[in-house]
Amino acid sequence: MARAGLSTERLVRAGAELADEAGFDQVTVSALARRFDVKVASLYSHVKSSQDLRTGIALLALEEMADRGDAALAGRAGKDALAALANVYRDYAGEHPGRYAAARLRLDPETAAASAGGRHARMTRAVLRGYDLTEPESTHAVRLLGSVFHGYVDLELAGGFSHSEPDSRQSWARIIDALDALLRNWPAA
Amino acid sequence: MARAGLSTERLVRAGAELADEAGFDQVTVSALARRFDVKVASLYSHVKSSQDLRTGIALLALEEMADRGDAALAGRAGKDALAALANVYRDYAGEHPGRYAAARLRLDPETAAASAGGRHARMTRAVLRGYDLTEPESTHAVRLLGSVFHGYVDLELAGGFSHSEPDSRQSWARIIDALDALLRNWPAA
DNA sequence: GCCATTTGCCTAAAGGATTTAGGTATGGTC
DNA sequence: GACCATACCTAAATCCTTTAGGCAAATGGC
């Protein structure tokens, strides 16, 4: 019988595709086995557990978003950089909703430390370099930006802004305007 | 044999407690049956499905948060109201992490329409009455506030801000300051 | 208080997911 | 061509979901 050529890498990648197509909660070892036309137990040589598979997808998504972020920030500064980074998250979530949902998975501390999470924090800090903030206000601003990006994308993905005026794209643009204005006029502590 | 006195109401409530104690993804019809010391199938007279149970918990959480929001906003305006509403969400999530996670569940459109979701939008609009915004900017601001509240609480719950300086409470306070400043100086379109 | 009806909880059973243990066959290497 | 590692298999235990059908307890009319 011919072999399917499985590997952790391929399983995680296929899991990510499945997540985007059917939703992250449909990502299951069984479904993946069906997709490869292979018996379920066979996957357990490549993946420790169902949770391990999902974690792999989360790490992949974080990695991919960080790559996009680096590319988007190259050569940009100020509001231009802010908008570019913001759009990385929104676009990625739009194109890969399952992966994006995976990235929101709660990782245990050591996995999180080994993830691309740090790159994301660094990217946001890079954006803030175009504004005039000093510690600890800069960290507060990092957290604000992270909250807005994540919160907006999440609400939009959940359908919160659909089918109601004004268009979500307009709100997004105006929110970026607003954040830019806020960062340029950050209130005194 | 004595009856356990189950009802949809009690099941949802117990499910909410279970969610807070063990995590929303641990909320299962089986676990709930164990908690009531009753056979699993018995619950299906009160609850249509596992998903139905989870939806019930989500609706309960939305309801409870809206109640707290109404109470918090009574007699407040401006930044005072802004901070009060913001804290409703953060405090609720801190006290009831499982319920809060449930509230993030994606509801189908008609369930969402019948939920307390509308009350939440109205509360945020009420806060904005203390600032000088007109449509469509007001809607953009509603979406911004929703994003920040949800995004921050979610990241904090996921452990994003723990064990790192400055304290999350300080960031939260400064973010509210910043939002207040932003709403008072909303950039021109 | 008695009977009928409703309803609450039961047993039984089927289906699907997870996970482990141990077996067979395949592909590369000497 | 034999050997070895390993890719994939069968088998089996455990758990969760869900439906079907049954018995017993509560409820209400008389």
GROMACS .gro file of C-alpha atoms (C1' of nucleotides) in nm:
model
  438
    1MET     CA    1   0.000   0.000   0.000
    2ALA     CA    2   0.140   0.335  -0.102
    3ARG     CA    3   0.230   0.573   0.175
    4ALA     CA    4   0.060   0.904   0.218
    5GLY     CA    5   0.378   1.093   0.304
    6LEU     CA    6   0.259   1.250   0.625
    7SER     CA    7   0.467   1.474   0.846
    8THR     CA    8   0.397   1.710   1.131
    9GLU     CA    9   0.451   1.998   0.893
   10ARG     CA   10   0.203   1.873   0.637
   11LEU     CA   11  -0.055   1.787   0.900
   12VAL     CA   12  -0.039   2.131   1.055
   13ARG     CA   13  -0.063   2.293   0.716
   14ALA     CA   14  -0.360   2.079   0.615
   15GLY     CA   15  -0.516   2.149   0.952
   16ALA     CA   16  -0.481   2.520   0.885
   17GLU     CA   17  -0.657   2.482   0.551
   18LEU     CA   18  -0.931   2.282   0.713
   19ALA     CA   19  -0.969   2.551   0.976
   20ASP     CA   20  -1.012   2.819   0.713
   21GLU     CA   21  -1.265   2.615   0.520
   22ALA     CA   22  -1.473   2.467   0.797
   23GLY     CA   23  -1.393   2.664   1.109
   24PHE     CA   24  -1.128   2.612   1.372
   25ASP     CA   25  -1.352   2.401   1.593
   26GLN     CA   26  -1.395   2.154   1.310
   27VAL     CA   27  -1.023   2.082   1.314
   28THR     CA   28  -1.000   1.734   1.448
   29VAL     CA   29  -0.756   1.450   1.414
   30SER     CA   30  -1.029   1.239   1.262
   31ALA     CA   31  -1.123   1.494   0.999
   32LEU     CA   32  -0.759   1.533   0.906
   33ALA     CA   33  -0.718   1.157   0.871
   34ARG     CA   34  -1.014   1.150   0.636
   35ARG     CA   35  -0.859   1.428   0.432
   36PHE     CA   36  -0.544   1.225   0.386
   37ASP     CA   37  -0.741   0.905   0.340
   38VAL     CA   38  -0.553   0.742   0.619
   39LYS     CA   39  -0.656   0.577   0.945
   40VAL     CA   40  -0.686   0.803   1.245
   41ALA     CA   41  -0.426   0.634   1.457
   42SER     CA   42  -0.163   0.695   1.192
   43LEU     CA   43  -0.158   1.063   1.267
   44TYR     CA   44  -0.050   1.005   1.623
   45SER     CA   45   0.303   0.929   1.506
   46HIS     CA   46   0.328   1.285   1.384
   47VAL     CA   47   0.119   1.473   1.632
   48LYS     CA   48   0.108   1.419   2.008
   49SER     CA   49  -0.257   1.498   2.054
   50SER     CA   50  -0.550   1.686   1.917
   51GLN     CA   51  -0.447   1.982   2.128
   52ASP     CA   52  -0.095   1.959   1.994
   53LEU     CA   53  -0.230   1.982   1.640
   54ARG     CA   54  -0.433   2.290   1.723
   55THR     CA   55  -0.135   2.450   1.893
   56GLY     CA   56   0.069   2.386   1.581
   57ILE     CA   57  -0.187   2.570   1.373
   58ALA     CA   58  -0.184   2.859   1.619
   59LEU     CA   59   0.194   2.886   1.597
   60LEU     CA   60   0.181   2.873   1.219
   61ALA     CA   61  -0.072   3.154   1.210
   62LEU     CA   62   0.130   3.372   1.448
   63GLU     CA   63   0.437   3.309   1.236
   64GLU     CA   64   0.260   3.395   0.910
   65MET     CA   65   0.113   3.713   1.050
   66ALA     CA   66   0.450   3.819   1.184
   67ASP     CA   67   0.604   3.760   0.842
   68ARG     CA   68   0.340   3.973   0.679
   69GLY     CA   69   0.387   4.238   0.945
   70ASP     CA   70   0.761   4.260   0.890
   71ALA     CA   71   0.708   4.293   0.518
   72ALA     CA   72   0.440   4.556   0.563
   73LEU     CA   73   0.644   4.769   0.803
   74ALA     CA   74   0.958   4.773   0.592
   75GLY     CA   75   1.023   5.129   0.481
   76ARG     CA   76   0.718   5.276   0.647
   77ALA     CA   77   0.679   5.506   0.947
   78GLY     CA   78   0.418   5.708   1.127
   79LYS     CA   79   0.057   5.673   1.026
   80ASP     CA   80   0.162   5.484   0.718
   81ALA     CA   81   0.319   5.214   0.934
   82LEU     CA   82   0.023   5.214   1.170
   83ALA     CA   83  -0.223   5.153   0.889
   84ALA     CA   84  -0.003   4.892   0.729
   85LEU     CA   85   0.025   4.686   1.045
   86ALA     CA   86  -0.343   4.723   1.124
   87ASN     CA   87  -0.431   4.596   0.779
   88VAL     CA   88  -0.202   4.299   0.815
   89TYR     CA   89  -0.421   4.168   1.093
   90ARG     CA   90  -0.751   4.254   0.934
   91ASP     CA   91  -0.657   4.116   0.596
   92TYR     CA   92  -0.510   3.801   0.740
   93ALA     CA   93  -0.823   3.735   0.942
   94GLY     CA   94  -1.035   3.794   0.635
   95GLU     CA   95  -0.833   3.556   0.422
   96HIS     CA   96  -0.772   3.297   0.691
   97PRO     CA   97  -1.047   3.311   0.951
   98GLY     CA   98  -0.973   2.964   1.083
   99ARG     CA   99  -0.604   3.032   1.126
  100TYR     CA  100  -0.684   3.364   1.288
  101ALA     CA  101  -0.914   3.192   1.535
  102ALA     CA  102  -0.634   2.945   1.603
  103ALA     CA  103  -0.398   3.228   1.683
  104ARG     CA  104  -0.634   3.330   1.963
  105LEU     CA  105  -0.586   2.993   2.129
  106ARG     CA  106  -0.456   3.018   2.479
  107LEU     CA  107  -0.101   2.884   2.481
  108ASP     CA  108   0.076   2.764   2.789
  109PRO     CA  109   0.353   3.003   2.898
  110GLU     CA  110   0.650   2.818   2.755
  111THR     CA  111   0.486   2.757   2.419
  112ALA     CA  112   0.387   3.121   2.409
  113ALA     CA  113   0.744   3.223   2.485
  114ALA     CA  114   0.870   3.015   2.192
  115SER     CA  115   0.603   3.154   1.959
  116ALA     CA  116   0.612   3.451   1.727
  117GLY     CA  117   0.420   3.646   1.993
  118GLY     CA  118   0.730   3.846   2.075
  119ARG     CA  119   0.767   3.954   1.715
  120HIS     CA  120   0.417   4.096   1.725
  121ALA     CA  121   0.492   4.304   2.031
  122ARG     CA  122   0.810   4.427   1.865
  123MET     CA  123   0.623   4.524   1.550
  124THR     CA  124   0.376   4.733   1.745
  125ARG     CA  125   0.663   4.900   1.927
  126ALA     CA  126   0.823   4.974   1.592
  127VAL     CA  127   0.508   5.155   1.483
  128LEU     CA  128   0.515   5.363   1.798
  129ARG     CA  129   0.864   5.478   1.720
  130GLY     CA  130   0.699   5.719   1.478
  131TYR     CA  131   0.525   5.888   1.769
  132ASP     CA  132   0.656   6.067   2.069
  133LEU     CA  133   0.589   5.842   2.364
  134THR     CA  134   0.815   5.741   2.649
  135GLU     CA  135   0.782   5.461   2.900
  136PRO     CA  136   0.556   5.358   3.058
  137GLU     CA  137   0.309   5.535   2.828
  138SER     CA  138   0.457   5.358   2.532
  139THR     CA  139   0.365   5.020   2.678
  140HIS     CA  140   0.013   5.135   2.749
  141ALA     CA  141  -0.012   5.240   2.386
  142VAL     CA  142   0.119   4.901   2.270
  143ARG     CA  143  -0.155   4.737   2.467
  144LEU     CA  144  -0.416   4.973   2.331
  145LEU     CA  145  -0.317   4.906   1.973
  146GLY     CA  146  -0.312   4.533   2.030
  147SER     CA  147  -0.656   4.553   2.186
  148VAL     CA  148  -0.806   4.752   1.903
  149PHE     CA  149  -0.656   4.537   1.628
  150HIS     CA  150  -0.760   4.214   1.790
  151GLY     CA  151  -1.092   4.338   1.919
  152TYR     CA  152  -1.206   4.492   1.595
  153VAL     CA  153  -1.107   4.196   1.383
  154ASP     CA  154  -1.270   3.957   1.623
  155LEU     CA  155  -1.597   4.148   1.635
  156GLU     CA  156  -1.597   4.187   1.259
  157LEU     CA  157  -1.531   3.816   1.211
  158ALA     CA  158  -1.813   3.736   1.450
  159GLY     CA  159  -2.041   3.933   1.221
  160GLY     CA  160  -2.086   4.221   1.462
  161PHE     CA  161  -2.056   4.491   1.200
  162SER     CA  162  -2.205   4.320   0.900
  163HIS     CA  163  -2.528   4.422   0.737
  164SER     CA  164  -2.536   4.757   0.909
  165GLU     CA  165  -2.432   5.100   0.798
  166PRO     CA  166  -2.177   5.243   0.775
  167ASP     CA  167  -1.959   4.992   0.600
  168SER     CA  168  -1.706   4.818   0.819
  169ARG     CA  169  -1.425   4.926   0.592
  170GLN     CA  170  -1.507   5.289   0.657
  171SER     CA  171  -1.512   5.239   1.031
  172TRP     CA  172  -1.175   5.068   1.009
  173ALA     CA  173  -1.025   5.358   0.816
  174ARG     CA  174  -1.167   5.613   1.058
  175ILE     CA  175  -1.047   5.416   1.357
  176ILE     CA  176  -0.696   5.419   1.217
  177ASP     CA  177  -0.729   5.796   1.170
  178ALA     CA  178  -0.844   5.824   1.527
  179LEU     CA  179  -0.561   5.613   1.665
  180ASP     CA  180  -0.310   5.818   1.472
  181ALA     CA  181  -0.456   6.138   1.613
  182LEU     CA  182  -0.455   5.991   1.960
  183LEU     CA  183  -0.092   5.882   1.942
  184ARG     CA  184   0.010   6.225   1.822
  185ASN     CA  185  -0.180   6.385   2.110
  186TRP     CA  186  -0.138   6.133   2.385
  187PRO     CA  187  -0.281   6.281   2.706
  188ALA     CA  188  -0.041   6.371   2.984
  189ALA     CA  189  -0.027   6.133   3.276
  190MET     CA  190  -3.660   0.763   4.294
  191ALA     CA  191  -3.656   1.132   4.385
  192ARG     CA  192  -3.637   1.380   4.102
  193ALA     CA  193  -3.351   1.618   4.061
  194GLY     CA  194  -3.567   1.914   3.966
  195LEU     CA  195  -3.393   2.003   3.645
  196SER     CA  196  -3.497   2.282   3.415
  197THR     CA  197  -3.343   2.465   3.126
  198GLU     CA  198  -3.286   2.758   3.357
  199ARG     CA  199  -3.102   2.556   3.617
  200LEU     CA  200  -2.896   2.372   3.359
  201VAL     CA  201  -2.781   2.691   3.195
  202ARG     CA  202  -2.698   2.843   3.530
  203ALA     CA  203  -2.502   2.536   3.640
  204GLY     CA  204  -2.331   2.534   3.302
  205ALA     CA  205  -2.225   2.893   3.359
  206GLU     CA  206  -2.075   2.802   3.695
  207LEU     CA  207  -1.896   2.508   3.541
  208ALA     CA  208  -1.761   2.736   3.269
  209ASP     CA  209  -1.621   2.976   3.526
  210GLU     CA  210  -1.463   2.697   3.726
  211ALA     CA  211  -1.325   2.473   3.455
  212GLY     CA  212  -1.328   2.678   3.138
  213PHE     CA  213  -1.594   2.720   2.875
  214ASP     CA  214  -1.465   2.434   2.662
  215GLN     CA  215  -1.518   2.198   2.954
  216VAL     CA  216  -1.889   2.269   2.949
  217THR     CA  217  -2.040   1.951   2.825
  218VAL     CA  218  -2.375   1.782   2.864
  219SER     CA  219  -2.200   1.488   3.028
  220ALA     CA  220  -2.018   1.699   3.282
  221LEU     CA  221  -2.340   1.873   3.370
  222ALA     CA  222  -2.521   1.543   3.416
  223ARG     CA  223  -2.248   1.432   3.658
  224ARG     CA  224  -2.287   1.756   3.847
  225PHE     CA  225  -2.659   1.690   3.896
  226ASP     CA  226  -2.596   1.319   3.955
  227VAL     CA  227  -2.833   1.231   3.679
  228LYS     CA  228  -2.801   1.030   3.358
  229VAL     CA  229  -2.685   1.216   3.052
  230ALA     CA  230  -2.991   1.148   2.840
  231SER     CA  231  -3.211   1.313   3.099
  232LEU     CA  232  -3.073   1.653   3.014
  233TYR     CA  233  -3.196   1.630   2.659
  234SER     CA  234  -3.551   1.697   2.771
  235HIS     CA  235  -3.441   2.040   2.884
  236VAL     CA  236  -3.174   2.124   2.632
  237LYS     CA  237  -3.187   2.058   2.260
  238SER     CA  238  -2.818   1.992   2.215
  239SER     CA  239  -2.477   2.061   2.351
  240GLN     CA  240  -2.460   2.369   2.131
  241ASP     CA  241  -2.795   2.482   2.263
  242LEU     CA  242  -2.661   2.465   2.616
  243ARG     CA  243  -2.358   2.672   2.526
  244THR     CA  244  -2.575   2.925   2.350
  245GLY     CA  245  -2.787   2.951   2.662
  246ILE     CA  246  -2.480   3.034   2.867
  247ALA     CA  247  -2.377   3.296   2.614
  248LEU     CA  248  -2.718   3.461   2.632
  249LEU     CA  249  -2.708   3.456   3.010
  250ALA     CA  250  -2.369   3.623   3.012
  251LEU     CA  251  -2.477   3.893   2.767
  252GLU     CA  252  -2.784   3.953   2.980
  253GLU     CA  253  -2.587   3.978   3.304
  254MET     CA  254  -2.333   4.214   3.156
  255ALA     CA  255  -2.607   4.435   3.016
  256ASP     CA  256  -2.770   4.447   3.359
  257ARG     CA  257  -2.446   4.552   3.518
  258GLY     CA  258  -2.394   4.806   3.245
  259ASP     CA  259  -2.731   4.966   3.298
  260ALA     CA  260  -2.667   4.989   3.669
  261ALA     CA  261  -2.321   5.134   3.618
  262LEU     CA  262  -2.433   5.399   3.372
  263ALA     CA  263  -2.723   5.525   3.581
  264GLY     CA  264  -2.651   5.882   3.681
  265ARG     CA  265  -2.314   5.903   3.511
  266ALA     CA  266  -2.195   6.092   3.207
  267GLY     CA  267  -1.879   6.177   3.019
  268LYS     CA  268  -1.557   6.016   3.125
  269ASP     CA  269  -1.722   5.888   3.438
  270ALA     CA  270  -1.968   5.688   3.229
  271LEU     CA  271  -1.695   5.572   2.994
  272ALA     CA  272  -1.487   5.434   3.279
  273ALA     CA  273  -1.789   5.276   3.444
  274LEU     CA  274  -1.892   5.086   3.134
  275ALA     CA  275  -1.537   4.981   3.057
  276ASN     CA  276  -1.500   4.841   3.404
  277VAL     CA  277  -1.823   4.648   3.377
  278TYR     CA  278  -1.670   4.438   3.103
  279ARG     CA  279  -1.330   4.400   3.260
  280ASP     CA  280  -1.467   4.316   3.602
  281TYR     CA  281  -1.721   4.073   3.468
  282ALA     CA  282  -1.456   3.891   3.269
  283GLY     CA  283  -1.235   3.875   3.576
  284GLU     CA  284  -1.511   3.737   3.794
  285HIS     CA  285  -1.664   3.511   3.532
  286PRO     CA  286  -1.404   3.414   3.275
  287GLY     CA  287  -1.602   3.116   3.151
  288ARG     CA  288  -1.920   3.315   3.105
  289TYR     CA  289  -1.724   3.587   2.932
  290ALA     CA  290  -1.576   3.334   2.692
  291ALA     CA  291  -1.928   3.207   2.630
  292ALA     CA  292  -2.044   3.556   2.540
  293ARG     CA  293  -1.788   3.555   2.259
  294LEU     CA  294  -1.957   3.255   2.103
  295ARG     CA  295  -2.071   3.316   1.750
  296LEU     CA  296  -2.451   3.325   1.750
  297ASP     CA  297  -2.662   3.270   1.446
  298PRO     CA  298  -2.831   3.591   1.329
  299GLU     CA  299  -3.176   3.533   1.474
  300THR     CA  300  -3.043   3.425   1.813
  301ALA     CA  301  -2.816   3.726   1.812
  302ALA     CA  302  -3.109   3.953   1.732
  303ALA     CA  303  -3.300   3.815   2.030
  304SER     CA  304  -3.000   3.850   2.262
  305ALA     CA  305  -2.897   4.137   2.483
  306GLY     CA  306  -2.648   4.238   2.214
  307GLY     CA  307  -2.861   4.535   2.124
  308ARG     CA  308  -2.855   4.661   2.481
  309HIS     CA  309  -2.477   4.664   2.471
  310ALA     CA  310  -2.471   4.875   2.157
  311ARG     CA  311  -2.721   5.113   2.318
  312MET     CA  312  -2.510   5.143   2.632
  313THR     CA  313  -2.205   5.239   2.433
  314ARG     CA  314  -2.412   5.494   2.244
  315ALA     CA  315  -2.529   5.632   2.576
  316VAL     CA  316  -2.169   5.687   2.680
  317LEU     CA  317  -2.100   5.874   2.360
  318ARG     CA  318  -2.381   6.113   2.434
  319GLY     CA  319  -2.137   6.280   2.670
  320TYR     CA  320  -1.914   6.368   2.375
  321ASP     CA  321  -1.972   6.573   2.070
  322LEU     CA  322  -1.996   6.330   1.780
  323THR     CA  323  -2.244   6.311   1.498
  324GLU     CA  324  -2.318   6.031   1.254
  325PRO     CA  325  -2.145   5.848   1.102
  326GLU     CA  326  -1.851   5.927   1.329
  327SER     CA  327  -2.054   5.823   1.627
  328THR     CA  328  -2.093   5.473   1.490
  329HIS     CA  329  -1.723   5.448   1.419
  330ALA     CA  330  -1.662   5.546   1.780
  331VAL     CA  331  -1.907   5.284   1.905
  332ARG     CA  332  -1.713   5.022   1.713
  333LEU     CA  333  -1.383   5.152   1.843
  334LEU     CA  334  -1.498   5.136   2.204
  335GLY     CA  335  -1.640   4.788   2.156
  336SER     CA  336  -1.314   4.674   2.003
  337VAL     CA  337  -1.100   4.815   2.281
  338PHE     CA  338  -1.317   4.677   2.560
  339HIS     CA  339  -1.341   4.334   2.408
  340GLY     CA  340  -0.987   4.324   2.277
  341TYR     CA  341  -0.823   4.434   2.598
  342VAL     CA  342  -1.024   4.202   2.818
  343ASP     CA  343  -0.961   3.911   2.586
  344LEU     CA  344  -0.587   3.967   2.571
  345GLU     CA  345  -0.570   4.014   2.945
  346LEU     CA  346  -0.768   3.696   3.004
  347ALA     CA  347  -0.536   3.510   2.769
  348GLY     CA  348  -0.250   3.617   2.993
  349GLY     CA  349  -0.106   3.861   2.744
  350PHE     CA  350  -0.029   4.131   2.998
  351SER     CA  351   0.048   3.926   3.305
  352HIS     CA  352   0.386   3.908   3.464
  353SER     CA  353   0.516   4.210   3.284
  354GLU     CA  354   0.547   4.571   3.385
  355PRO     CA  355   0.360   4.797   3.400
  356ASP     CA  356   0.067   4.650   3.581
  357SER     CA  357  -0.234   4.573   3.365
  358ARG     CA  358  -0.454   4.787   3.588
  359GLN     CA  359  -0.243   5.091   3.514
  360SER     CA  360  -0.259   5.032   3.141
  361TRP     CA  361  -0.633   4.997   3.167
  362ALA     CA  362  -0.666   5.328   3.350
  363ARG     CA  363  -0.443   5.508   3.102
  364ILE     CA  364  -0.628   5.357   2.808
  365ILE     CA  365  -0.951   5.496   2.945
  366ASP     CA  366  -0.781   5.834   2.983
  367ALA     CA  367  -0.665   5.809   2.625
  368LEU     CA  368  -1.008   5.711   2.492
  369ASP     CA  369  -1.165   6.002   2.678
  370ALA     CA  370  -0.911   6.240   2.528
  371LEU     CA  371  -0.968   6.093   2.184
  372LEU     CA  372  -1.345   6.127   2.203
  373ARG     CA  373  -1.313   6.488   2.313
  374ASN     CA  374  -1.078   6.558   2.022
  375TRP     CA  375  -1.211   6.331   1.755
  376PRO     CA  376  -1.026   6.405   1.430
  377ALA     CA  377  -1.218   6.569   1.149
  378ALA     CA  378  -1.320   6.344   0.866
  379DG     C1'  379  -5.873   1.059   4.750
  380DC     C1'  380  -5.864   0.840   4.274
  381DC     C1'  381  -5.757   0.812   3.808
  382DA     C1'  382  -5.562   1.001   3.385
  383DT     C1'  383  -5.234   1.267   3.185
  384DT     C1'  384  -4.826   1.493   3.161
  385DT     C1'  385  -4.358   1.513   3.240
  386DG     C1'  386  -3.903   1.383   3.452
  387DC     C1'  387  -3.571   1.073   3.456
  388DC     C1'  388  -3.437   0.609   3.320
  389DT     C1'  389  -3.215   0.217   3.014
  390DA     C1'  390  -3.046   0.095   2.575
  391DA     C1'  391  -2.804   0.173   2.178
  392DA     C1'  392  -2.570   0.382   1.786
  393DG     C1'  393  -2.220   0.696   1.613
  394DG     C1'  394  -1.806   0.956   1.634
  395DA     C1'  395  -1.367   1.147   1.847
  396DT     C1'  396  -0.942   1.059   2.118
  397DT     C1'  397  -0.573   0.794   2.242
  398DT     C1'  398  -0.266   0.380   2.332
  399DA     C1'  399  -0.056  -0.077   2.220
  400DG     C1'  400   0.123  -0.363   1.921
  401DG     C1'  401   0.163  -0.552   1.432
  402DT     C1'  402   0.289  -0.544   0.920
  403DA     C1'  403   0.488  -0.366   0.528
  404DT     C1'  404   0.772  -0.035   0.280
  405DG     C1'  405   1.172   0.241   0.170
  406DG     C1'  406   1.641   0.345   0.209
  407DT     C1'  407   2.103   0.168   0.324
  408DC     C1'  408   2.489  -0.160   0.359
  409DG     C1'  409   1.940  -0.909  -0.107
  410DA     C1'  410   1.909  -0.848   0.394
  411DC     C1'  411   1.832  -0.515   0.760
  412DC     C1'  412   1.641  -0.138   0.997
  413DA     C1'  413   1.381   0.243   1.078
  414DT     C1'  414   0.950   0.409   1.038
  415DA     C1'  415   0.503   0.490   0.810
  416DC     C1'  416   0.076   0.321   0.840
  417DC     C1'  417  -0.235  -0.047   1.003
  418DT     C1'  418  -0.580  -0.317   1.324
  419DA     C1'  419  -0.776  -0.350   1.764
  420DA     C1'  420  -0.954  -0.180   2.166
  421DA     C1'  421  -1.071   0.132   2.563
  422DT     C1'  422  -1.281   0.557   2.693
  423DC     C1'  423  -1.566   0.942   2.649
  424DC     C1'  424  -1.920   1.262   2.455
  425DT     C1'  425  -2.352   1.324   2.180
  426DT     C1'  426  -2.792   1.214   2.056
  427DT     C1'  427  -3.229   0.944   1.974
  428DA     C1'  428  -3.595   0.602   2.100
  429DG     C1'  429  -3.877   0.409   2.399
  430DG     C1'  430  -4.022   0.288   2.898
  431DC     C1'  431  -4.150   0.347   3.390
  432DA     C1'  432  -4.261   0.625   3.775
  433DA     C1'  433  -4.363   1.048   3.996
  434DA     C1'  434  -4.616   1.474   4.000
  435DT     C1'  435  -5.035   1.731   3.880
  436DG     C1'  436  -5.501   1.833   3.829
  437DG     C1'  437  -6.006   1.726   3.744
  438DC     C1'  438  -6.362   1.483   3.948
   0.00000   0.00000   0.00000
